[in-house]
Amino acid sequence: MYDLVGVGIGPFNLSLAALCDGVPGLRTLFLERGPAFSWHPGLLLEGTVLQVPFLADLVTMADPTSPWSFLNYLREHERLFPFFFSERFHIPRREYDHYCRWVAEHLPSCRFDAEVTAVEWDAAEEAFAVRHRPAGGRGGRRVLARQVVLGVGTAPVVPEPLRPLLGGGRSGPVLHSSDYRAHRAALAALDDVTVVGAGQSGAEVVLDLLRHQDGQGRGGPYVRWLARTPAFAPMEYSKIGLEHFTPDYVDYFRALPEATRDRLVREQWQLYKGVSEETLADIHDELYERTIGGGRPRADLHPGVEVVAARPDSGTGGTGGYVLSCRHAGQGAAFEVRTSAVVAATGYAPVRPAFLEPLEKLVDWDERGRYRVDGSYRVALDPSVTGALYVQNAEMHTHGVGAPDLTLGAWRAAVILNAAAGRTVLPVPRRAAWTTFGVPGQRPGETSGPGEAGTTGEAAR
């Protein structure tokens, strides 16, 4: 019998595993079907950096004294002085991946090559039964857990018009950006590549393909960048704007009506779907270089454009490729694009894992089939279930734009740890933002009548 079993070992459940390590009286196990920790391997490109400061590691924002901090990782690898002299605040993405692998390999609670096949409620044991097996499918084990934390991550999203073309075959590759690194050389050898999606991943793919052109813009593919957003916009990174990634904003957001929450998530795309200013500047510099001596960049950038249909190119010449039918939102005009390959940098979305099927009728889903999640990240279950089920990075609809962001990872893990332990193992801040979200003096969830100022006290907890 375990007190807590985590399913999936990505950064968020790894953060929880690290914070649980050494907690007296708490028995934990974390299961991952992969052979080792791996974080977005398809986009671990040279020169790419994490979009959050190194302090947003697995533990520091909840417990800076933990031995699993990034600074201790540097010390263990005798790299503290080089890191100090580099004056880095945002670390290379490859370094973050290596840091997480170091933690995962040293935590005794983390077990890899363990694919969870079912989570069910065992009423007789008053516990969840978690079944898992090696990736090869032979054998299997059943462990009991009073509480389960889902940290299975998100799945790549591909626009509907492109889904039938995934894989590409003889016409050339059509892929999600999560697979970019594996196809990088083949894409660089083509004459024309279209990237769809205006987020950080799309920008990094565009920049990498531009750098495969020579100094005069010859060689390498013609690069086309399409995006539905009205602009290739920088991510909101002002000091006050970043307070949307605080516990204060989470509490405020949770208390809003569902329709308001859904609208805000769509409107706040620049908080989590924008591009770093540095990457946009690098793209501009690459394009500028191509104009020296009267040249023109072998690239086109098209914001405000949606791909509405796609088909293999069967035109004259038989060169293969695809025809993308596009629509410009502002002008309402349609046009077509011919391209040799497509990279869909179109993000990720939570998925309902198949192993939850035994619990499906015991989960209180909302009208859109999403989890109902409380302030401690517990999923609403049938009253007959006395155990607790938690989720990480599947609650943007209830907790706001901070759900997928690494900034809140350690804080959220501490909240779950305290709830799972039934006591305050790690104190969490009552207030972290200068901004007052909502009515002054009113706590989230409270309302004021006409002419009332609300309750006295902290505006957000």
mmCIF file of N, CA, C and O in Angstrom, residues 349-426:
data_model
loop_
_atom_site.group_PDB
_atom_site.id
_atom_site.type_symbol
_atom_site.label_atom_id
_atom_site.label_comp_id
_atom_site.label_asym_id
_atom_site.label_seq_id
_atom_site.Cartn_x
_atom_site.Cartn_y
_atom_site.Cartn_z
ATOM 1 N N ALA A 349 -2.572 19.373 -26.146
ATOM 2 C CA ALA A 349 -3.819 19.430 -25.384
ATOM 3 C C ALA A 349 -3.888 18.232 -24.450
ATOM 4 O O ALA A 349 -3.351 17.161 -24.755
ATOM 5 N N PRO A 350 -4.565 18.387 -23.299
ATOM 6 C CA PRO A 350 -4.736 17.249 -22.393
ATOM 7 C C PRO A 350 -5.558 16.146 -23.052
ATOM 8 O O PRO A 350 -6.422 16.412 -23.890
ATOM 9 N N VAL A 351 -5.255 14.916 -22.689
ATOM 10 C CA VAL A 351 -6.008 13.770 -23.193
ATOM 11 C C VAL A 351 -6.481 12.934 -22.012
ATOM 12 O O VAL A 351 -5.878 12.954 -20.934
ATOM 13 N N ARG A 352 -7.575 12.212 -22.222
ATOM 14 C CA ARG A 352 -8.070 11.300 -21.192
ATOM 15 C C ARG A 352 -7.393 9.947 -21.401
ATOM 16 O O ARG A 352 -7.664 9.255 -22.384
ATOM 17 N N PRO A 353 -6.499 9.552 -20.504
ATOM 18 C CA PRO A 353 -5.755 8.307 -20.731
ATOM 19 C C PRO A 353 -6.653 7.077 -20.687
ATOM 20 O O PRO A 353 -7.606 7.015 -19.909
ATOM 21 N N ALA A 354 -6.319 6.098 -21.505
ATOM 22 C CA ALA A 354 -7.125 4.882 -21.589
ATOM 23 C C ALA A 354 -7.153 4.122 -20.275
ATOM 24 O O ALA A 354 -8.141 3.448 -19.961
ATOM 25 N N PHE A 355 -6.091 4.231 -19.482
ATOM 26 C CA PHE A 355 -6.054 3.455 -18.237
ATOM 27 C C PHE A 355 -7.067 3.949 -17.198
ATOM 28 O O PHE A 355 -7.289 3.290 -16.182
ATOM 29 N N LEU A 356 -7.705 5.108 -17.472
ATOM 30 C CA LEU A 356 -8.727 5.613 -16.548
ATOM 31 C C LEU A 356 -10.113 5.032 -16.815
ATOM 32 O O LEU A 356 -11.058 5.332 -16.087
ATOM 33 N N GLU A 357 -10.232 4.208 -17.834
ATOM 34 C CA GLU A 357 -11.548 3.686 -18.207
ATOM 35 C C GLU A 357 -12.284 3.030 -17.039
ATOM 36 O O GLU A 357 -13.497 3.241 -16.873
ATOM 37 N N PRO A 358 -11.611 2.248 -16.166
ATOM 38 C CA PRO A 358 -12.343 1.664 -15.035
ATOM 39 C C PRO A 358 -12.932 2.697 -14.077
ATOM 40 O O PRO A 358 -13.856 2.391 -13.325
ATOM 41 N N LEU A 359 -12.389 3.934 -14.110
ATOM 42 C CA LEU A 359 -12.875 4.989 -13.210
ATOM 43 C C LEU A 359 -13.842 5.946 -13.906
ATOM 44 O O LEU A 359 -14.348 6.871 -13.264
ATOM 45 N N GLU A 360 -14.082 5.733 -15.175
ATOM 46 C CA GLU A 360 -14.798 6.736 -15.965
ATOM 47 C C GLU A 360 -16.137 7.124 -15.360
ATOM 48 O O GLU A 360 -16.497 8.302 -15.311
ATOM 49 N N LYS A 361 -16.897 6.162 -14.861
ATOM 50 C CA LYS A 361 -18.222 6.455 -14.313
ATOM 51 C C LYS A 361 -18.156 6.994 -12.887
ATOM 52 O O LYS A 361 -19.172 7.419 -12.340
ATOM 53 N N LEU A 362 -16.962 6.986 -12.306
ATOM 54 C CA LEU A 362 -16.799 7.497 -10.945
ATOM 55 C C LEU A 362 -16.248 8.923 -10.926
ATOM 56 O O LEU A 362 -16.189 9.544 -9.866
ATOM 57 N N VAL A 363 -15.849 9.424 -12.088
ATOM 58 C CA VAL A 363 -15.337 10.794 -12.193
ATOM 59 C C VAL A 363 -16.496 11.725 -12.537
ATOM 60 O O VAL A 363 -17.308 11.430 -13.411
ATOM 61 N N ASP A 364 -16.549 12.865 -11.857
ATOM 62 C CA ASP A 364 -17.591 13.863 -12.107
ATOM 63 C C ASP A 364 -17.106 14.810 -13.198
ATOM 64 O O ASP A 364 -16.570 15.887 -12.930
ATOM 65 N N TRP A 365 -17.285 14.409 -14.464
ATOM 66 C CA TRP A 365 -16.839 15.221 -15.598
ATOM 67 C C TRP A 365 -17.738 16.440 -15.763
ATOM 68 O O TRP A 365 -18.917 16.399 -15.423
ATOM 69 N N ASP A 366 -17.188 17.528 -16.308
ATOM 70 C CA ASP A 366 -18.045 18.671 -16.610
ATOM 71 C C ASP A 366 -18.761 18.440 -17.943
ATOM 72 O O ASP A 366 -18.612 17.388 -18.576
ATOM 73 N N GLU A 367 -19.537 19.418 -18.389
ATOM 74 C CA GLU A 367 -20.359 19.257 -19.586
ATOM 75 C C GLU A 367 -19.529 19.025 -20.833
ATOM 76 O O GLU A 367 -20.033 18.485 -21.828
ATOM 77 N N ARG A 368 -18.254 19.395 -20.806
ATOM 78 C CA ARG A 368 -17.389 19.212 -21.973
ATOM 79 C C ARG A 368 -16.420 18.052 -21.789
ATOM 80 O O ARG A 368 -15.448 17.924 -22.525
ATOM 81 N N GLY A 369 -16.704 17.198 -20.804
ATOM 82 C CA GLY A 369 -15.879 16.018 -20.594
ATOM 83 C C GLY A 369 -14.534 16.297 -19.964
ATOM 84 O O GLY A 369 -13.593 15.498 -20.102
ATOM 85 N N ARG A 370 -14.417 17.409 -19.230
ATOM 86 C CA ARG A 370 -13.160 17.761 -18.568
ATOM 87 C C ARG A 370 -13.260 17.485 -17.074
ATOM 88 O O ARG A 370 -14.345 17.415 -16.513
ATOM 89 N N TYR A 371 -12.107 17.357 -16.435
ATOM 90 C CA TYR A 371 -12.093 17.155 -14.989
ATOM 91 C C TYR A 371 -12.651 18.385 -14.274
ATOM 92 O O TYR A 371 -12.408 19.518 -14.679
ATOM 93 N N ARG A 372 -13.364 18.152 -13.187
ATOM 94 C CA ARG A 372 -13.665 19.219 -12.233
ATOM 95 C C ARG A 372 -12.575 19.158 -11.163
ATOM 96 O O ARG A 372 -12.407 18.119 -10.509
ATOM 97 N N VAL A 373 -11.855 20.243 -10.993
ATOM 98 C CA VAL A 373 -10.661 20.224 -10.151
ATOM 99 C C VAL A 373 -10.788 21.281 -9.066
ATOM 100 O O VAL A 373 -11.118 22.442 -9.347
ATOM 101 N N ASP A 374 -10.502 20.895 -7.812
ATOM 102 C CA ASP A 374 -10.634 21.857 -6.716
ATOM 103 C C ASP A 374 -9.323 22.584 -6.472
ATOM 104 O O ASP A 374 -8.347 22.444 -7.221
ATOM 105 N N GLY A 375 -9.269 23.367 -5.405
ATOM 106 C CA GLY A 375 -8.105 24.193 -5.128
ATOM 107 C C GLY A 375 -6.857 23.414 -4.779
ATOM 108 O O GLY A 375 -5.749 23.947 -4.856
ATOM 109 N N SER A 376 -7.007 22.155 -4.377
ATOM 110 C CA SER A 376 -5.849 21.305 -4.085
ATOM 111 C C SER A 376 -5.524 20.372 -5.235
ATOM 112 O O SER A 376 -4.778 19.422 -5.070
ATOM 113 N N TYR A 377 -6.131 20.630 -6.390
ATOM 114 C CA TYR A 377 -5.912 19.862 -7.619
ATOM 115 C C TYR A 377 -6.496 18.450 -7.550
ATOM 116 O O TYR A 377 -6.091 17.562 -8.280
ATOM 117 N N ARG A 378 -7.496 18.280 -6.656
ATOM 118 C CA ARG A 378 -8.240 17.021 -6.584
ATOM 119 C C ARG A 378 -9.341 17.010 -7.626
ATOM 120 O O ARG A 378 -10.040 18.004 -7.809
ATOM 121 N N VAL A 379 -9.516 15.849 -8.247
ATOM 122 C CA VAL A 379 -10.590 15.638 -9.201
ATOM 123 C C VAL A 379 -11.851 15.243 -8.441
ATOM 124 O O VAL A 379 -11.799 14.429 -7.510
ATOM 125 N N ALA A 380 -12.978 15.823 -8.839
ATOM 126 C CA ALA A 380 -14.255 15.471 -8.205
ATOM 127 C C ALA A 380 -14.639 14.045 -8.588
ATOM 128 O O ALA A 380 -14.707 13.698 -9.766
ATOM 129 N N LEU A 381 -14.886 13.213 -7.558
ATOM 130 C CA LEU A 381 -15.222 11.805 -7.756
ATOM 131 C C LEU A 381 -16.549 11.482 -7.094
ATOM 132 O O LEU A 381 -17.066 12.245 -6.277
ATOM 133 N N ASP A 382 -17.073 10.315 -7.420
ATOM 134 C CA ASP A 382 -18.276 9.817 -6.765
ATOM 135 C C ASP A 382 -18.010 9.706 -5.261
ATOM 136 O O ASP A 382 -16.908 9.318 -4.844
ATOM 137 N N PRO A 383 -18.997 10.039 -4.414
ATOM 138 C CA PRO A 383 -18.789 9.991 -2.966
ATOM 139 C C PRO A 383 -18.371 8.611 -2.450
ATOM 140 O O PRO A 383 -17.798 8.510 -1.354
ATOM 141 N N SER A 384 -18.632 7.548 -3.187
ATOM 142 C CA SER A 384 -18.238 6.208 -2.747
ATOM 143 C C SER A 384 -16.729 6.008 -2.774
ATOM 144 O O SER A 384 -16.204 5.087 -2.150
ATOM 145 N N VAL A 385 -16.018 6.876 -3.500
ATOM 146 C CA VAL A 385 -14.556 6.779 -3.580
ATOM 147 C C VAL A 385 -13.958 7.616 -2.460
ATOM 148 O O VAL A 385 -14.075 8.841 -2.455
ATOM 149 N N THR A 386 -13.315 6.963 -1.525
ATOM 150 C CA THR A 386 -12.740 7.674 -0.381
ATOM 151 C C THR A 386 -11.286 8.095 -0.621
ATOM 152 O O THR A 386 -10.727 8.843 0.172
ATOM 153 N N GLY A 387 -10.677 7.603 -1.689
ATOM 154 C CA GLY A 387 -9.332 8.037 -2.038
ATOM 155 C C GLY A 387 -9.370 9.325 -2.834
ATOM 156 O O GLY A 387 -10.439 9.815 -3.217
ATOM 157 N N ALA A 388 -8.200 9.879 -3.104
ATOM 158 C CA ALA A 388 -8.100 11.148 -3.826
ATOM 159 C C ALA A 388 -7.354 10.949 -5.134
ATOM 160 O O ALA A 388 -6.332 10.247 -5.190
ATOM 161 N N LEU A 389 -7.873 11.574 -6.186
ATOM 162 C CA LEU A 389 -7.244 11.580 -7.505
ATOM 163 C C LEU A 389 -6.884 13.019 -7.840
ATOM 164 O O LEU A 389 -7.745 13.903 -7.801
ATOM 165 N N TYR A 390 -5.616 13.271 -8.149
ATOM 166 C CA TYR A 390 -5.135 14.614 -8.471
ATOM 167 C C TYR A 390 -4.682 14.664 -9.931
ATOM 168 O O TYR A 390 -4.329 13.636 -10.518
ATOM 169 N N VAL A 391 -4.658 15.872 -10.492
ATOM 170 C CA VAL A 391 -4.129 16.040 -11.852
ATOM 171 C C VAL A 391 -3.130 17.188 -11.881
ATOM 172 O O VAL A 391 -3.230 18.153 -11.121
ATOM 173 N N GLN A 392 -2.149 17.051 -12.784
ATOM 174 C CA GLN A 392 -1.197 18.118 -13.058
ATOM 175 C C GLN A 392 -1.206 18.391 -14.564
ATOM 176 O O GLN A 392 -1.081 17.466 -15.367
ATOM 177 N N ASN A 393 -1.351 19.660 -14.927
ATOM 178 C CA ASN A 393 -1.365 20.117 -16.315
ATOM 179 C C ASN A 393 -2.534 19.527 -17.097
ATOM 180 O O ASN A 393 -2.403 19.169 -18.259
ATOM 181 N N ALA A 394 -3.684 19.442 -16.457
ATOM 182 C CA ALA A 394 -4.917 19.087 -17.160
ATOM 183 C C ALA A 394 -6.048 19.973 -16.653
ATOM 184 O O ALA A 394 -7.210 19.610 -16.747
ATOM 185 N N GLU A 395 -5.688 21.136 -16.105
ATOM 186 C CA GLU A 395 -6.672 21.969 -15.417
ATOM 187 C C GLU A 395 -6.629 23.430 -15.846
ATOM 188 O O GLU A 395 -7.037 24.320 -15.097
ATOM 189 N N MET A 396 -6.203 23.700 -17.081
ATOM 190 C CA MET A 396 -6.201 25.082 -17.541
ATOM 191 C C MET A 396 -7.607 25.670 -17.511
ATOM 192 O O MET A 396 -7.791 26.858 -17.220
ATOM 193 N N HIS A 397 -8.605 24.862 -17.789
ATOM 194 C CA HIS A 397 -9.985 25.351 -17.826
ATOM 195 C C HIS A 397 -10.495 25.745 -16.444
ATOM 196 O O HIS A 397 -11.453 26.508 -16.336
ATOM 197 N N THR A 398 -9.870 25.249 -15.378
ATOM 198 C CA THR A 398 -10.294 25.602 -14.025
ATOM 199 C C THR A 398 -9.287 26.475 -13.284
ATOM 200 O O THR A 398 -9.667 27.198 -12.359
ATOM 201 N N HIS A 399 -8.010 26.430 -13.672
ATOM 202 C CA HIS A 399 -6.974 27.136 -12.934
ATOM 203 C C HIS A 399 -6.214 28.185 -13.748
ATOM 204 O O HIS A 399 -5.380 28.889 -13.201
ATOM 205 N N GLY A 400 -6.482 28.274 -15.050
ATOM 206 C CA GLY A 400 -5.898 29.344 -15.837
ATOM 207 C C GLY A 400 -4.613 28.995 -16.546
ATOM 208 O O GLY A 400 -4.145 27.853 -16.552
ATOM 209 N N VAL A 401 -4.002 30.046 -17.133
ATOM 210 C CA VAL A 401 -2.887 29.858 -18.056
ATOM 211 C C VAL A 401 -1.620 29.333 -17.391
ATOM 212 O O VAL A 401 -0.694 28.906 -18.071
ATOM 213 N N GLY A 402 -1.563 29.343 -16.076
ATOM 214 C CA GLY A 402 -0.378 28.835 -15.393
ATOM 215 C C GLY A 402 -0.289 27.322 -15.362
ATOM 216 O O GLY A 402 0.749 26.773 -15.000
ATOM 217 N N ALA A 403 -1.357 26.616 -15.769
ATOM 218 C CA ALA A 403 -1.371 25.157 -15.663
ATOM 219 C C ALA A 403 -0.204 24.492 -16.391
ATOM 220 O O ALA A 403 0.454 23.618 -15.825
ATOM 221 N N PRO A 404 0.107 24.855 -17.648
ATOM 222 C CA PRO A 404 1.221 24.185 -18.324
ATOM 223 C C PRO A 404 2.573 24.833 -18.093
ATOM 224 O O PRO A 404 3.583 24.333 -18.590
ATOM 225 N N ASP A 405 2.618 25.929 -17.338
ATOM 226 C CA ASP A 405 3.843 26.704 -17.200
ATOM 227 C C ASP A 405 4.704 26.153 -16.058
ATOM 228 O O ASP A 405 4.209 25.840 -14.976
ATOM 229 N N LEU A 406 6.012 26.073 -16.302
ATOM 230 C CA LEU A 406 6.928 25.540 -15.291
ATOM 231 C C LEU A 406 7.019 26.438 -14.066
ATOM 232 O O LEU A 406 7.407 25.978 -12.987
ATOM 233 N N THR A 407 6.647 27.723 -14.202
ATOM 234 C CA THR A 407 6.770 28.651 -13.079
ATOM 235 C C THR A 407 6.020 28.163 -11.850
ATOM 236 O O THR A 407 6.504 28.264 -10.720
ATOM 237 N N LEU A 408 4.808 27.639 -12.048
ATOM 238 C CA LEU A 408 3.965 27.204 -10.937
ATOM 239 C C LEU A 408 4.128 25.731 -10.606
ATOM 240 O O LEU A 408 3.442 25.226 -9.725
ATOM 241 N N GLY A 409 5.034 25.043 -11.296
ATOM 242 C CA GLY A 409 5.155 23.601 -11.108
ATOM 243 C C GLY A 409 5.464 23.184 -9.680
ATOM 244 O O GLY A 409 4.786 22.323 -9.105
ATOM 245 N N ALA A 410 6.490 23.768 -9.086
ATOM 246 C CA ALA A 410 6.876 23.376 -7.726
ATOM 247 C C ALA A 410 5.815 23.805 -6.711
ATOM 248 O O ALA A 410 5.536 23.069 -5.751
ATOM 249 N N TRP A 411 5.231 24.977 -6.912
ATOM 250 C CA TRP A 411 4.168 25.420 -5.994
ATOM 251 C C TRP A 411 2.985 24.466 -6.041
ATOM 252 O O TRP A 411 2.462 24.056 -4.998
ATOM 253 N N ARG A 412 2.541 24.106 -7.237
ATOM 254 C CA ARG A 412 1.409 23.188 -7.355
ATOM 255 C C ARG A 412 1.745 21.832 -6.731
ATOM 256 O O ARG A 412 0.927 21.234 -6.035
ATOM 257 N N ALA A 413 2.972 21.351 -6.953
ATOM 258 C CA ALA A 413 3.376 20.082 -6.351
ATOM 259 C C ALA A 413 3.337 20.157 -4.833
ATOM 260 O O ALA A 413 2.947 19.199 -4.160
ATOM 261 N N ALA A 414 3.734 21.314 -4.263
ATOM 262 C CA ALA A 414 3.688 21.476 -2.810
ATOM 263 C C ALA A 414 2.256 21.475 -2.308
ATOM 264 O O ALA A 414 1.953 20.922 -1.235
ATOM 265 N N VAL A 415 1.340 22.099 -3.068
ATOM 266 C CA VAL A 415 -0.071 22.095 -2.688
ATOM 267 C C VAL A 415 -0.596 20.657 -2.654
ATOM 268 O O VAL A 415 -1.286 20.242 -1.713
ATOM 269 N N ILE A 416 -0.265 19.879 -3.680
ATOM 270 C CA ILE A 416 -0.708 18.479 -3.732
ATOM 271 C C ILE A 416 -0.067 17.675 -2.607
ATOM 272 O O ILE A 416 -0.726 16.851 -1.945
ATOM 273 N N LEU A 417 1.216 17.898 -2.359
ATOM 274 C CA LEU A 417 1.908 17.188 -1.285
ATOM 275 C C LEU A 417 1.241 17.458 0.058
ATOM 276 O O LEU A 417 0.998 16.519 0.846
ATOM 277 N N ASN A 418 0.945 18.697 0.349
ATOM 278 C CA ASN A 418 0.303 19.027 1.628
ATOM 279 C C ASN A 418 -1.063 18.366 1.744
ATOM 280 O O ASN A 418 -1.434 17.857 2.815
ATOM 281 N N ALA A 419 -1.815 18.368 0.647
ATOM 282 C CA ALA A 419 -3.139 17.745 0.674
ATOM 283 C C ALA A 419 -3.020 16.232 0.854
ATOM 284 O O ALA A 419 -3.776 15.617 1.615
ATOM 285 N N ALA A 420 -2.065 15.622 0.155
ATOM 286 C CA ALA A 420 -1.900 14.176 0.230
ATOM 287 C C ALA A 420 -1.405 13.734 1.596
ATOM 288 O O ALA A 420 -1.794 12.674 2.105
ATOM 289 N N ALA A 421 -0.543 14.548 2.202
ATOM 290 C CA ALA A 421 0.004 14.199 3.516
ATOM 291 C C ALA A 421 -0.968 14.525 4.642
ATOM 292 O O ALA A 421 -0.805 14.020 5.769
ATOM 293 N N GLY A 422 -1.958 15.368 4.367
ATOM 294 C CA GLY A 422 -2.907 15.755 5.408
ATOM 295 C C GLY A 422 -2.325 16.711 6.419
ATOM 296 O O GLY A 422 -2.867 16.876 7.517
ATOM 297 N N ARG A 423 -1.225 17.363 6.049
ATOM 298 C CA ARG A 423 -0.585 18.326 6.947
ATOM 299 C C ARG A 423 0.283 19.245 6.096
ATOM 300 O O ARG A 423 0.524 18.979 4.922
ATOM 301 N N THR A 424 0.760 20.333 6.684
ATOM 302 C CA THR A 424 1.610 21.263 5.956
ATOM 303 C C THR A 424 3.047 20.770 5.998
ATOM 304 O O THR A 424 3.759 20.974 6.986
ATOM 305 N N VAL A 425 3.446 20.106 4.943
ATOM 306 C CA VAL A 425 4.836 19.663 4.815
ATOM 307 C C VAL A 425 5.704 20.819 4.354
ATOM 308 O O VAL A 425 6.797 21.048 4.870
ATOM 309 N N LEU A 426 5.204 21.553 3.376
ATOM 310 C CA LEU A 426 5.900 22.726 2.850
ATOM 311 C C LEU A 426 4.946 23.914 2.854
ATOM 312 O O LEU A 426 3.891 23.853 2.225
#
